[in-house]
PDB file of C-alpha atoms in Angstrom:
ATOM      1  CA  MET A   6     -34.317 -20.711 -43.038  1.00  0.00           C
ATOM      2  CA  LYS A   7     -37.361 -19.179 -44.833  1.00  0.00           C
ATOM      3  CA  ARG A   8     -37.647 -16.485 -42.595  1.00  0.00           C
ATOM      4  CA  HIS A   9     -34.105 -16.225 -43.074  1.00  0.00           C
ATOM      5  CA  ALA A  10     -34.348 -16.323 -46.697  1.00  0.00           C
ATOM      6  CA  GLY A  11     -36.920 -13.853 -46.633  1.00  0.00           C
ATOM      7  CA  LEU A  12     -34.835 -11.001 -44.264  1.00  0.00           C
ATOM      8  CA  TRP A  13     -32.401 -11.670 -47.157  1.00  0.00           C
ATOM      9  CA  LEU A  14     -34.328 -10.723 -49.576  1.00  0.00           C
ATOM     10  CA  LEU A  15     -36.178  -7.271 -47.563  1.00  0.00           C
ATOM     11  CA  ALA A  16     -31.865  -6.166 -47.358  1.00  0.00           C
ATOM     12  CA  ALA A  17     -31.237  -6.936 -51.224  1.00  0.00           C
ATOM     13  CA  ALA A  18     -34.289  -4.465 -52.036  1.00  0.00           C
ATOM     14  CA  ILE A  19     -33.669  -1.540 -49.860  1.00  0.00           C
ATOM     15  CA  PRO A  20     -31.311  -0.479 -51.179  1.00  0.00           C
ATOM     16  CA  LEU A  21     -32.759  -0.105 -54.860  1.00  0.00           C
ATOM     17  CA  ILE A  22     -34.964   2.300 -52.854  1.00  0.00           C
ATOM     18  CA  VAL A  23     -33.326   4.445 -50.311  1.00  0.00           C
ATOM     19  CA  GLY A  24     -33.386   7.149 -52.819  1.00  0.00           C
ATOM     20  CA  ALA A  25     -37.429   7.584 -53.450  1.00  0.00           C
ATOM     21  CA  ALA A  26     -38.939  10.273 -52.619  1.00  0.00           C
ATOM     22  CA  GLU A  27     -41.674   8.998 -50.550  1.00  0.00           C
ATOM     23  CA  PRO A  28     -41.032   6.543 -47.652  1.00  0.00           C
ATOM     24  CA  GLN A  29     -41.779   2.533 -48.751  1.00  0.00           C
ATOM     25  CA  LEU A  30     -42.688  -0.740 -47.786  1.00  0.00           C
ATOM     26  CA  VAL A  31     -40.786  -4.235 -48.742  1.00  0.00           C
ATOM     27  CA  PRO A  32     -43.672  -6.797 -46.891  1.00  0.00           C
ATOM     28  CA  ASP A  33     -43.478  -9.977 -46.922  1.00  0.00           C
ATOM     29  CA  VAL A  34     -45.508 -12.988 -45.408  1.00  0.00           C
ATOM     30  CA  SER A  35     -44.312 -16.230 -44.121  1.00  0.00           C
ATOM     31  CA  GLN A  36     -46.625 -18.462 -45.994  1.00  0.00           C
ATOM     32  CA  ARG A  37     -47.517 -18.132 -49.705  1.00  0.00           C
ATOM     33  CA  GLU A  38     -49.392 -20.766 -49.967  1.00  0.00           C
ATOM     34  CA  VAL A  39     -51.652 -22.704 -47.145  1.00  0.00           C
ATOM     35  CA  VAL A  40     -53.018 -25.728 -48.037  1.00  0.00           C
ATOM     36  CA  ILE A  41     -56.090 -27.123 -46.640  1.00  0.00           C
ATOM     37  CA  GLN A  42     -56.186 -30.893 -46.055  1.00  0.00           C
ATOM     38  CA  TYR A  43     -58.156 -32.843 -43.588  1.00  0.00           C
ATOM     39  CA  SER A  44     -56.674 -32.205 -40.334  1.00  0.00           C
ATOM     40  CA  PHE A  45     -56.393 -28.699 -40.863  1.00  0.00           C
ATOM     41  CA  THR A  46     -57.121 -26.263 -37.883  1.00  0.00           C
ATOM     42  CA  GLY A  47     -56.204 -23.220 -39.430  1.00  0.00           C
ATOM     43  CA  ALA A  48     -53.413 -20.935 -39.227  1.00  0.00           C
ATOM     44  CA  ASP A  49     -51.057 -18.412 -37.519  1.00  0.00           C
ATOM     45  CA  LEU A  50     -49.864 -16.142 -40.236  1.00  0.00           C
ATOM     46  CA  LEU A  51     -46.262 -13.712 -40.028  1.00  0.00           C
ATOM     47  CA  LEU A  52     -46.885 -10.691 -41.756  1.00  0.00           C
ATOM     48  CA  PHE A  53     -43.446  -8.939 -41.635  1.00  0.00           C
ATOM     49  CA  GLY A  54     -41.417  -6.607 -43.966  1.00  0.00           C
ATOM     50  CA  ALA A  55     -39.376  -3.094 -43.457  1.00  0.00           C
ATOM     51  CA  ILE A  56     -40.008   0.874 -43.948  1.00  0.00           C
ATOM     52  CA  VAL A  57     -37.687   2.372 -45.687  1.00  0.00           C
ATOM     53  CA  TYR A  58     -37.042   6.473 -45.290  1.00  0.00           C
ATOM     54  CA  PRO A  59     -35.657   8.616 -47.956  1.00  0.00           C
ATOM     55  CA  ASP A  60     -31.654   8.483 -46.663  1.00  0.00           C
ATOM     56  CA  GLY A  61     -32.349   6.840 -43.801  1.00  0.00           C
ATOM     57  CA  ARG A  62     -34.054   9.554 -42.158  1.00  0.00           C
ATOM     58  CA  ARG A  63     -36.831   8.590 -39.672  1.00  0.00           C
ATOM     59  CA  PRO A  64     -39.415  11.167 -38.448  1.00  0.00           C
ATOM     60  CA  ASP A  65     -39.238  12.631 -35.586  1.00  0.00           C
ATOM     61  CA  LYS A  66     -42.628  11.006 -34.422  1.00  0.00           C
ATOM     62  CA  PRO A  67     -42.842   7.492 -34.713  1.00  0.00           C
ATOM     63  CA  ALA A  68     -44.635   6.414 -37.834  1.00  0.00           C
ATOM     64  CA  ASP A  69     -48.136   3.560 -37.209  1.00  0.00           C
ATOM     65  CA  ILE A  70     -48.936   0.528 -39.206  1.00  0.00           C
ATOM     66  CA  VAL A  71     -51.662  -1.786 -40.263  1.00  0.00           C
ATOM     67  CA  VAL A  72     -51.877  -4.741 -41.530  1.00  0.00           C
ATOM     68  CA  VAL A  73     -55.103  -6.257 -43.510  1.00  0.00           C
ATOM     69  CA  LEU A  74     -55.536  -9.617 -44.662  1.00  0.00           C
ATOM     70  CA  LYS A  75     -58.494 -10.209 -46.922  1.00  0.00           C
ATOM     71  CA  GLY A  76     -59.847 -12.974 -48.609  1.00  0.00           C
ATOM     72  CA  PRO A  77     -61.965 -13.338 -51.717  1.00  0.00           C
ATOM     73  CA  GLU A  78     -65.454 -11.938 -51.594  1.00  0.00           C
ATOM     74  CA  GLN A  79     -68.682 -13.396 -51.030  1.00  0.00           C
ATOM     75  CA  SER A  80     -72.670 -12.479 -52.273  1.00  0.00           C
ATOM     76  CA  ILE A  81     -74.413 -13.295 -49.098  1.00  0.00           C
ATOM     77  CA  THR A  82     -78.342 -12.593 -47.553  1.00  0.00           C
ATOM     78  CA  MET A  83     -78.959 -11.984 -43.955  1.00  0.00           C
ATOM     79  CA  ARG A  84     -81.894 -12.651 -43.294  1.00  0.00           C
ATOM     80  CA  GLU A  85     -83.945 -12.130 -39.892  1.00  0.00           C
ATOM     81  CA  LYS A  86     -86.436 -15.054 -38.187  1.00  0.00           C
ATOM     82  CA  GLN A  87     -89.330 -13.530 -37.110  1.00  0.00           C
ATOM     83  CA  LYS A  88     -91.729 -15.615 -33.927  1.00  0.00           C
ATOM     84  CA  VAL A  89     -95.170 -15.860 -35.593  1.00  0.00           C
ATOM     85  CA  ALA A  90     -98.260 -17.837 -33.955  1.00  0.00           C
ATOM     86  CA  GLY A  91     -95.378 -19.953 -32.371  1.00  0.00           C
ATOM     87  CA  ILE A  92     -93.272 -20.627 -35.682  1.00  0.00           C
ATOM     88  CA  TRP A  93     -90.240 -18.978 -36.399  1.00  0.00           C
ATOM     89  CA  VAL A  94     -90.384 -17.358 -39.468  1.00  0.00           C
ATOM     90  CA  ASN A  95     -87.964 -15.757 -41.921  1.00  0.00           C
ATOM     91  CA  ALA A  96     -89.018 -12.340 -42.382  1.00  0.00           C
ATOM     92  CA  ASP A  97     -86.570  -8.797 -43.393  1.00  0.00           C
ATOM     93  CA  ARG A  98     -83.420  -9.651 -44.898  1.00  0.00           C
ATOM     94  CA  ALA A  99     -80.628  -7.368 -46.418  1.00  0.00           C
ATOM     95  CA  ARG A 100     -77.841  -8.559 -49.429  1.00  0.00           C
ATOM     96  CA  PHE A 101     -74.818  -7.772 -49.566  1.00  0.00           C
ATOM     97  CA  ARG A 102     -73.008  -7.633 -52.346  1.00  0.00           C
ATOM     98  CA  SER A 103     -68.545  -7.596 -51.672  1.00  0.00           C
ATOM     99  CA  ALA A 104     -68.786  -9.055 -48.295  1.00  0.00           C
ATOM    100  CA  PRO A 105     -65.328 -11.099 -47.766  1.00  0.00           C
ATOM    101  CA  SER A 106     -65.476 -14.608 -47.179  1.00  0.00           C
ATOM    102  CA  PHE A 107     -62.340 -13.569 -44.022  1.00  0.00           C
ATOM    103  CA  TYR A 108     -60.743 -10.184 -42.543  1.00  0.00           C
ATOM    104  CA  ALA A 109     -58.460  -9.463 -40.403  1.00  0.00           C
ATOM    105  CA  MET A 110     -56.360  -6.767 -39.345  1.00  0.00           C
ATOM    106  CA  ALA A 111     -53.326  -5.429 -36.571  1.00  0.00           C
ATOM    107  CA  SER A 112     -52.534  -2.919 -36.063  1.00  0.00           C
ATOM    108  CA  SER A 113     -49.482  -0.636 -34.217  1.00  0.00           C
ATOM    109  CA  ARG A 114     -51.858   1.552 -31.895  1.00  0.00           C
ATOM    110  CA  PRO A 115     -56.054   1.363 -31.744  1.00  0.00           C
ATOM    111  CA  ILE A 116     -57.368   2.649 -35.651  1.00  0.00           C
ATOM    112  CA  GLU A 117     -58.796   5.615 -33.503  1.00  0.00           C
ATOM    113  CA  ARG A 118     -55.593   6.915 -32.381  1.00  0.00           C
ATOM    114  CA  ILE A 119     -53.177   6.451 -35.601  1.00  0.00           C
ATOM    115  CA  VAL A 120     -56.434   7.420 -38.823  1.00  0.00           C
ATOM    116  CA  ASP A 121     -59.554   9.831 -38.667  1.00  0.00           C
ATOM    117  CA  ALA A 122     -62.959   7.826 -39.433  1.00  0.00           C
ATOM    118  CA  ARG A 123     -63.044   8.656 -43.087  1.00  0.00           C
ATOM    119  CA  THR A 124     -59.761   7.360 -44.276  1.00  0.00           C
ATOM    120  CA  ALA A 125     -60.614   4.412 -42.043  1.00  0.00           C
ATOM    121  CA  ALA A 126     -63.577   4.680 -44.511  1.00  0.00           C
ATOM    122  CA  ILE A 127     -61.208   5.245 -47.444  1.00  0.00           C
ATOM    123  CA  TYR A 128     -59.378   1.880 -46.707  1.00  0.00           C
ATOM    124  CA  GLU A 129     -61.327  -0.027 -45.080  1.00  0.00           C
ATOM    125  CA  LEU A 130     -59.292  -0.204 -41.706  1.00  0.00           C
ATOM    126  CA  GLY A 131     -61.587  -2.630 -39.083  1.00  0.00           C
ATOM    127  CA  VAL A 132     -64.466  -4.160 -39.581  1.00  0.00           C
ATOM    128  CA  ASP A 133     -67.012  -1.737 -38.811  1.00  0.00           C
ATOM    129  CA  LYS A 134     -65.711   0.290 -41.952  1.00  0.00           C
ATOM    130  CA  LEU A 135     -66.172  -2.918 -44.884  1.00  0.00           C
ATOM    131  CA  GLN A 136     -67.754  -1.375 -47.632  1.00  0.00           C
ATOM    132  CA  LEU A 137     -70.474  -4.408 -48.226  1.00  0.00           C
ATOM    133  CA  SER A 138     -71.708  -2.595 -51.486  1.00  0.00           C
ATOM    134  CA  PRO A 139     -76.175  -3.482 -49.768  1.00  0.00           C
ATOM    135  CA  SER A 140     -77.923  -4.048 -52.899  1.00  0.00           C
ATOM    136  CA  SER A 141     -81.369  -4.366 -51.404  1.00  0.00           C
ATOM    137  CA  LEU A 142     -83.290  -0.709 -50.745  1.00  0.00           C
ATOM    138  CA  ASN A 143     -83.535  -1.240 -46.785  1.00  0.00           C
ATOM    139  CA  ASP A 144     -82.994   2.372 -44.820  1.00  0.00           C
ATOM    140  CA  SER A 145     -80.238   2.941 -43.309  1.00  0.00           C
ATOM    141  CA  ALA A 146     -81.339   1.335 -40.113  1.00  0.00           C
ATOM    142  CA  GLU A 147     -82.658  -1.537 -41.707  1.00  0.00           C
ATOM    143  CA  LEU A 148     -79.446  -1.738 -43.378  1.00  0.00           C
ATOM    144  CA  ASP A 149     -76.480  -1.376 -40.278  1.00  0.00           C
ATOM    145  CA  ARG A 150     -78.871  -3.716 -37.984  1.00  0.00           C
ATOM    146  CA  PHE A 151     -78.347  -6.214 -41.087  1.00  0.00           C
ATOM    147  CA  GLN A 152     -74.021  -5.233 -41.077  1.00  0.00           C
ATOM    148  CA  ALA A 153     -73.500  -5.866 -37.391  1.00  0.00           C
ATOM    149  CA  GLY A 154     -75.465  -8.941 -37.587  1.00  0.00           C
ATOM    150  CA  LEU A 155     -73.403  -9.748 -40.157  1.00  0.00           C
ATOM    151  CA  VAL A 156     -69.984  -8.777 -38.588  1.00  0.00           C
ATOM    152  CA  ASP A 157     -71.025 -10.653 -35.585  1.00  0.00           C
ATOM    153  CA  LEU A 158     -71.844 -14.140 -36.548  1.00  0.00           C
ATOM    154  CA  ARG A 159     -68.476 -13.727 -38.243  1.00  0.00           C
ATOM    155  CA  GLN A 160     -66.724 -12.638 -35.289  1.00  0.00           C
ATOM    156  CA  ARG A 161     -67.959 -15.455 -33.678  1.00  0.00           C
ATOM    157  CA  SER A 162     -67.011 -17.940 -36.874  1.00  0.00           C
ATOM    158  CA  GLY A 163     -63.323 -16.246 -36.362  1.00  0.00           C
ATOM    159  CA  LEU A 164     -63.508 -15.194 -39.860  1.00  0.00           C
ATOM    160  CA  PHE A 165     -63.377 -11.175 -38.651  1.00  0.00           C
ATOM    161  CA  VAL A 166     -60.567 -10.283 -36.049  1.00  0.00           C
ATOM    162  CA  GLU A 167     -59.402  -7.563 -35.393  1.00  0.00           C
ATOM    163  CA  ARG A 168     -55.796  -7.468 -33.139  1.00  0.00           C
ATOM    164  CA  PRO A 169     -55.380  -3.274 -32.574  1.00  0.00           C
ATOM    165  CA  GLY A 170     -51.761  -2.478 -30.717  1.00  0.00           C
ATOM    166  CA  THR A 171     -50.504  -5.824 -31.581  1.00  0.00           C
ATOM    167  CA  VAL A 172     -47.958  -4.995 -35.175  1.00  0.00           C
ATOM    168  CA  GLU A 173     -43.800  -4.470 -33.287  1.00  0.00           C
ATOM    169  CA  ILE A 174     -42.079  -2.413 -34.591  1.00  0.00           C
ATOM    170  CA  SER A 175     -38.319  -1.993 -33.777  1.00  0.00           C
ATOM    171  CA  ASP A 176     -36.764   0.820 -34.277  1.00  0.00           C
ATOM    172  CA  GLY A 177     -38.304   2.477 -35.593  1.00  0.00           C
ATOM    173  CA  VAL A 178     -37.697   0.451 -39.451  1.00  0.00           C
ATOM    174  CA  LEU A 179     -39.017  -3.341 -39.174  1.00  0.00           C
ATOM    175  CA  TYR A 180     -42.147  -4.243 -38.015  1.00  0.00           C
ATOM    176  CA  ARG A 181     -44.093  -7.999 -38.078  1.00  0.00           C
ATOM    177  CA  ALA A 182     -47.827  -8.594 -37.139  1.00  0.00           C
ATOM    178  CA  ARG A 183     -49.408 -11.876 -36.369  1.00  0.00           C
ATOM    179  CA  LEU A 184     -52.865 -13.163 -37.796  1.00  0.00           C
ATOM    180  CA  PRO A 185     -54.587 -16.211 -37.353  1.00  0.00           C
ATOM    181  CA  LEU A 186     -55.759 -17.754 -40.326  1.00  0.00           C
ATOM    182  CA  SER A 187     -59.210 -19.566 -39.279  1.00  0.00           C
ATOM    183  CA  ALA A 188     -60.649 -23.698 -40.060  1.00  0.00           C
ATOM    184  CA  ARG A 189     -63.568 -22.374 -42.250  1.00  0.00           C
ATOM    185  CA  VAL A 190     -61.685 -19.920 -44.858  1.00  0.00           C
ATOM    186  CA  ILE A 191     -62.714 -20.881 -47.805  1.00  0.00           C
ATOM    187  CA  VAL A 192     -60.309 -21.468 -50.599  1.00  0.00           C
ATOM    188  CA  GLY A 193     -58.762 -18.818 -53.157  1.00  0.00           C
ATOM    189  CA  ASP A 194     -56.970 -15.705 -53.117  1.00  0.00           C
ATOM    190  CA  TYR A 195     -55.431 -13.574 -50.375  1.00  0.00           C
ATOM    191  CA  THR A 196     -54.195 -10.393 -50.518  1.00  0.00           C
ATOM    192  CA  ALA A 197     -52.125  -9.382 -47.018  1.00  0.00           C
ATOM    193  CA  GLU A 198     -52.125  -5.585 -47.458  1.00  0.00           C
ATOM    194  CA  THR A 199     -50.263  -3.719 -45.542  1.00  0.00           C
ATOM    195  CA  PHE A 200     -50.163   0.255 -44.570  1.00  0.00           C
ATOM    196  CA  LEU A 201     -47.625   2.528 -43.598  1.00  0.00           C
ATOM    197  CA  VAL A 202     -49.390   6.019 -41.532  1.00  0.00           C
ATOM    198  CA  GLN A 203     -47.785   8.635 -40.553  1.00  0.00           C
ATOM    199  CA  ASP A 204     -49.761  11.991 -39.180  1.00  0.00           C
ATOM    200  CA  GLY A 205     -52.838  10.001 -39.924  1.00  0.00           C
ATOM    201  CA  ARG A 206     -51.926   9.614 -43.010  1.00  0.00           C
ATOM    202  CA  VAL A 207     -51.717   6.605 -45.932  1.00  0.00           C
ATOM    203  CA  VAL A 208     -47.632   6.849 -46.953  1.00  0.00           C
ATOM    204  CA  ALA A 209     -47.262   3.863 -48.132  1.00  0.00           C
ATOM    205  CA  ALA A 210     -48.752   1.000 -48.941  1.00  0.00           C
ATOM    206  CA  ALA A 211     -48.119  -2.954 -50.186  1.00  0.00           C
ATOM    207  CA  VAL A 212     -49.690  -5.711 -51.364  1.00  0.00           C
ATOM    208  CA  ARG A 213     -48.902  -9.577 -51.052  1.00  0.00           C
ATOM    209  CA  ASP A 214     -51.346 -12.352 -52.244  1.00  0.00           C
ATOM    210  CA  ILE A 215     -51.547 -15.864 -50.593  1.00  0.00           C
ATOM    211  CA  THR A 216     -53.349 -18.661 -51.983  1.00  0.00           C
ATOM    212  CA  VAL A 217     -55.703 -21.094 -49.966  1.00  0.00           C
ATOM    213  CA  ARG A 218     -55.920 -24.390 -51.632  1.00  0.00           C
ATOM    214  CA  LYS A 219     -57.570 -27.757 -50.799  1.00  0.00           C
ATOM    215  CA  SER A 220     -54.943 -30.791 -51.049  1.00  0.00           C
ATOM    216  CA  GLY A 221     -55.540 -34.358 -51.059  1.00  0.00           C
ATOM    217  CA  PHE A 222     -59.060 -36.250 -50.250  1.00  0.00           C
ATOM    218  CA  GLU A 223     -60.857 -32.690 -49.364  1.00  0.00           C
ATOM    219  CA  GLN A 224     -59.403 -31.586 -53.252  1.00  0.00           C
ATOM    220  CA  PHE A 225     -61.082 -34.572 -55.388  1.00  0.00           C
ATOM    221  CA  MET A 226     -64.558 -33.797 -52.755  1.00  0.00           C
ATOM    222  CA  ALA A 227     -63.784 -30.274 -54.500  1.00  0.00           C
ATOM    223  CA  SER A 228     -63.317 -30.600 -57.648  1.00  0.00           C
ATOM    224  CA  ALA A 229     -65.878 -33.639 -58.538  1.00  0.00           C
ATOM    225  CA  ALA A 230     -68.768 -30.986 -57.215  1.00  0.00           C
ATOM    226  CA  GLU A 231     -67.619 -28.474 -59.204  1.00  0.00           C
ATOM    227  CA  ASN A 232     -66.929 -30.030 -62.257  1.00  0.00           C
ATOM    228  CA  TRP A 233     -69.548 -33.354 -62.119  1.00  0.00           C
ATOM    229  CA  SER A 234     -71.919 -31.391 -60.239  1.00  0.00           C
ATOM    230  CA  PHE A 235     -74.565 -34.002 -61.601  1.00  0.00           C
ATOM    231  CA  LEU A 236     -72.570 -37.281 -60.770  1.00  0.00           C
ATOM    232  CA  TYR A 237     -71.695 -35.824 -57.697  1.00  0.00           C
ATOM    233  CA  GLY A 238     -74.890 -35.319 -56.881  1.00  0.00           C
ATOM    234  CA  LEU A 239     -76.646 -38.686 -57.475  1.00  0.00           C
ATOM    235  CA  THR A 240     -73.067 -40.620 -55.180  1.00  0.00           C
ATOM    236  CA  ALA A 241     -74.486 -38.621 -52.957  1.00  0.00           C
ATOM    237  CA  MET A 242     -77.631 -39.215 -52.664  1.00  0.00           C
ATOM    238  CA  ALA A 243     -76.836 -43.392 -53.221  1.00  0.00           C
ATOM    239  CA  MET A 244     -73.977 -42.665 -50.149  1.00  0.00           C
ATOM    240  CA  ALA A 245     -76.667 -41.540 -48.031  1.00  0.00           C
ATOM    241  CA  VAL A 246     -79.737 -44.417 -48.613  1.00  0.00           C
ATOM    242  CA  GLY A 247     -77.214 -46.702 -48.261  1.00  0.00           C
ATOM    243  CA  MET A 248     -75.914 -45.132 -44.694  1.00  0.00           C
ATOM    244  CA  GLY A 249     -79.722 -45.128 -44.007  1.00  0.00           C
ATOM    245  CA  TRP A 250     -79.996 -48.828 -45.499  1.00  0.00           C
ATOM    246  CA  ALA A 251     -77.465 -50.193 -43.325  1.00  0.00           C
ATOM    247  CA  ALA A 252     -78.344 -48.617 -40.071  1.00  0.00           C
ATOM    248  CA  GLY A 253     -81.339 -50.138 -40.589  1.00  0.00           C
ATOM    249  CA  ALA A 254     -80.370 -53.989 -41.315  1.00  0.00           C
ATOM    250  CA  ILE A 255     -78.086 -52.940 -38.136  1.00  0.00           C
ATOM    251  CA  ALA A 256     -81.210 -51.174 -35.572  1.00  0.00           C
ATOM    252  CA  ARG A 257     -83.209 -55.000 -36.528  1.00  0.00           C
ATOM    253  CA  ARG A 258     -80.623 -57.335 -36.371  1.00  0.00           C
ATOM    254  CA  LEU A 259     -79.822 -55.456 -32.443  1.00  0.00           C
TER     255      LEU A 259
END
């Protein structure tokens, strides 16, 4: 029912923008709100929509679609460990002011076949094109190494995802793509961006907002940690001491 309702909304919006001079996008997403509960194992989001061309005339050369799902930005410090006298210690480090907590991208073709490197960097199309805003004074080679480490770490955690060639375009007008939302995502406001590319140029873009929030006991714990941090800390310490005492008592009886 939700998918049919979305298609009806797309159909209703098309006549309103069909007279526009430039192509327009009418996007939507299968879930505007994702609720995290104790059993949350991730979500599979469907991003879909329609391309509306001026006077209904499609170009001779098919256009491309790129969709990007991005989470709240974070400030993160990457540390490199080195072995000194047989002990692993923190050595060099780099701090990034605006690393996305989650990033997933899908495209109708590989990005390098759709746009040039400059355009990809402007619109952050690809994990290697993310503008992480380093705040340290490290040289470029060192920053590149730390950025590659951050990307690798988040890719292995399922927080950075790239799916080139997976956007389906039907009759040159309707498009759809699926992107995974990792179980490790943080709560906050997410954006689902859609880009229409013709001849290597982004000619239209549209955004839909997605909210990720916690529910039930997880929401209570998150609110307690944020609003009553002192009491939350005392309670956590008391629980840890109590569990340790109980474990010791059971071990003595056995």
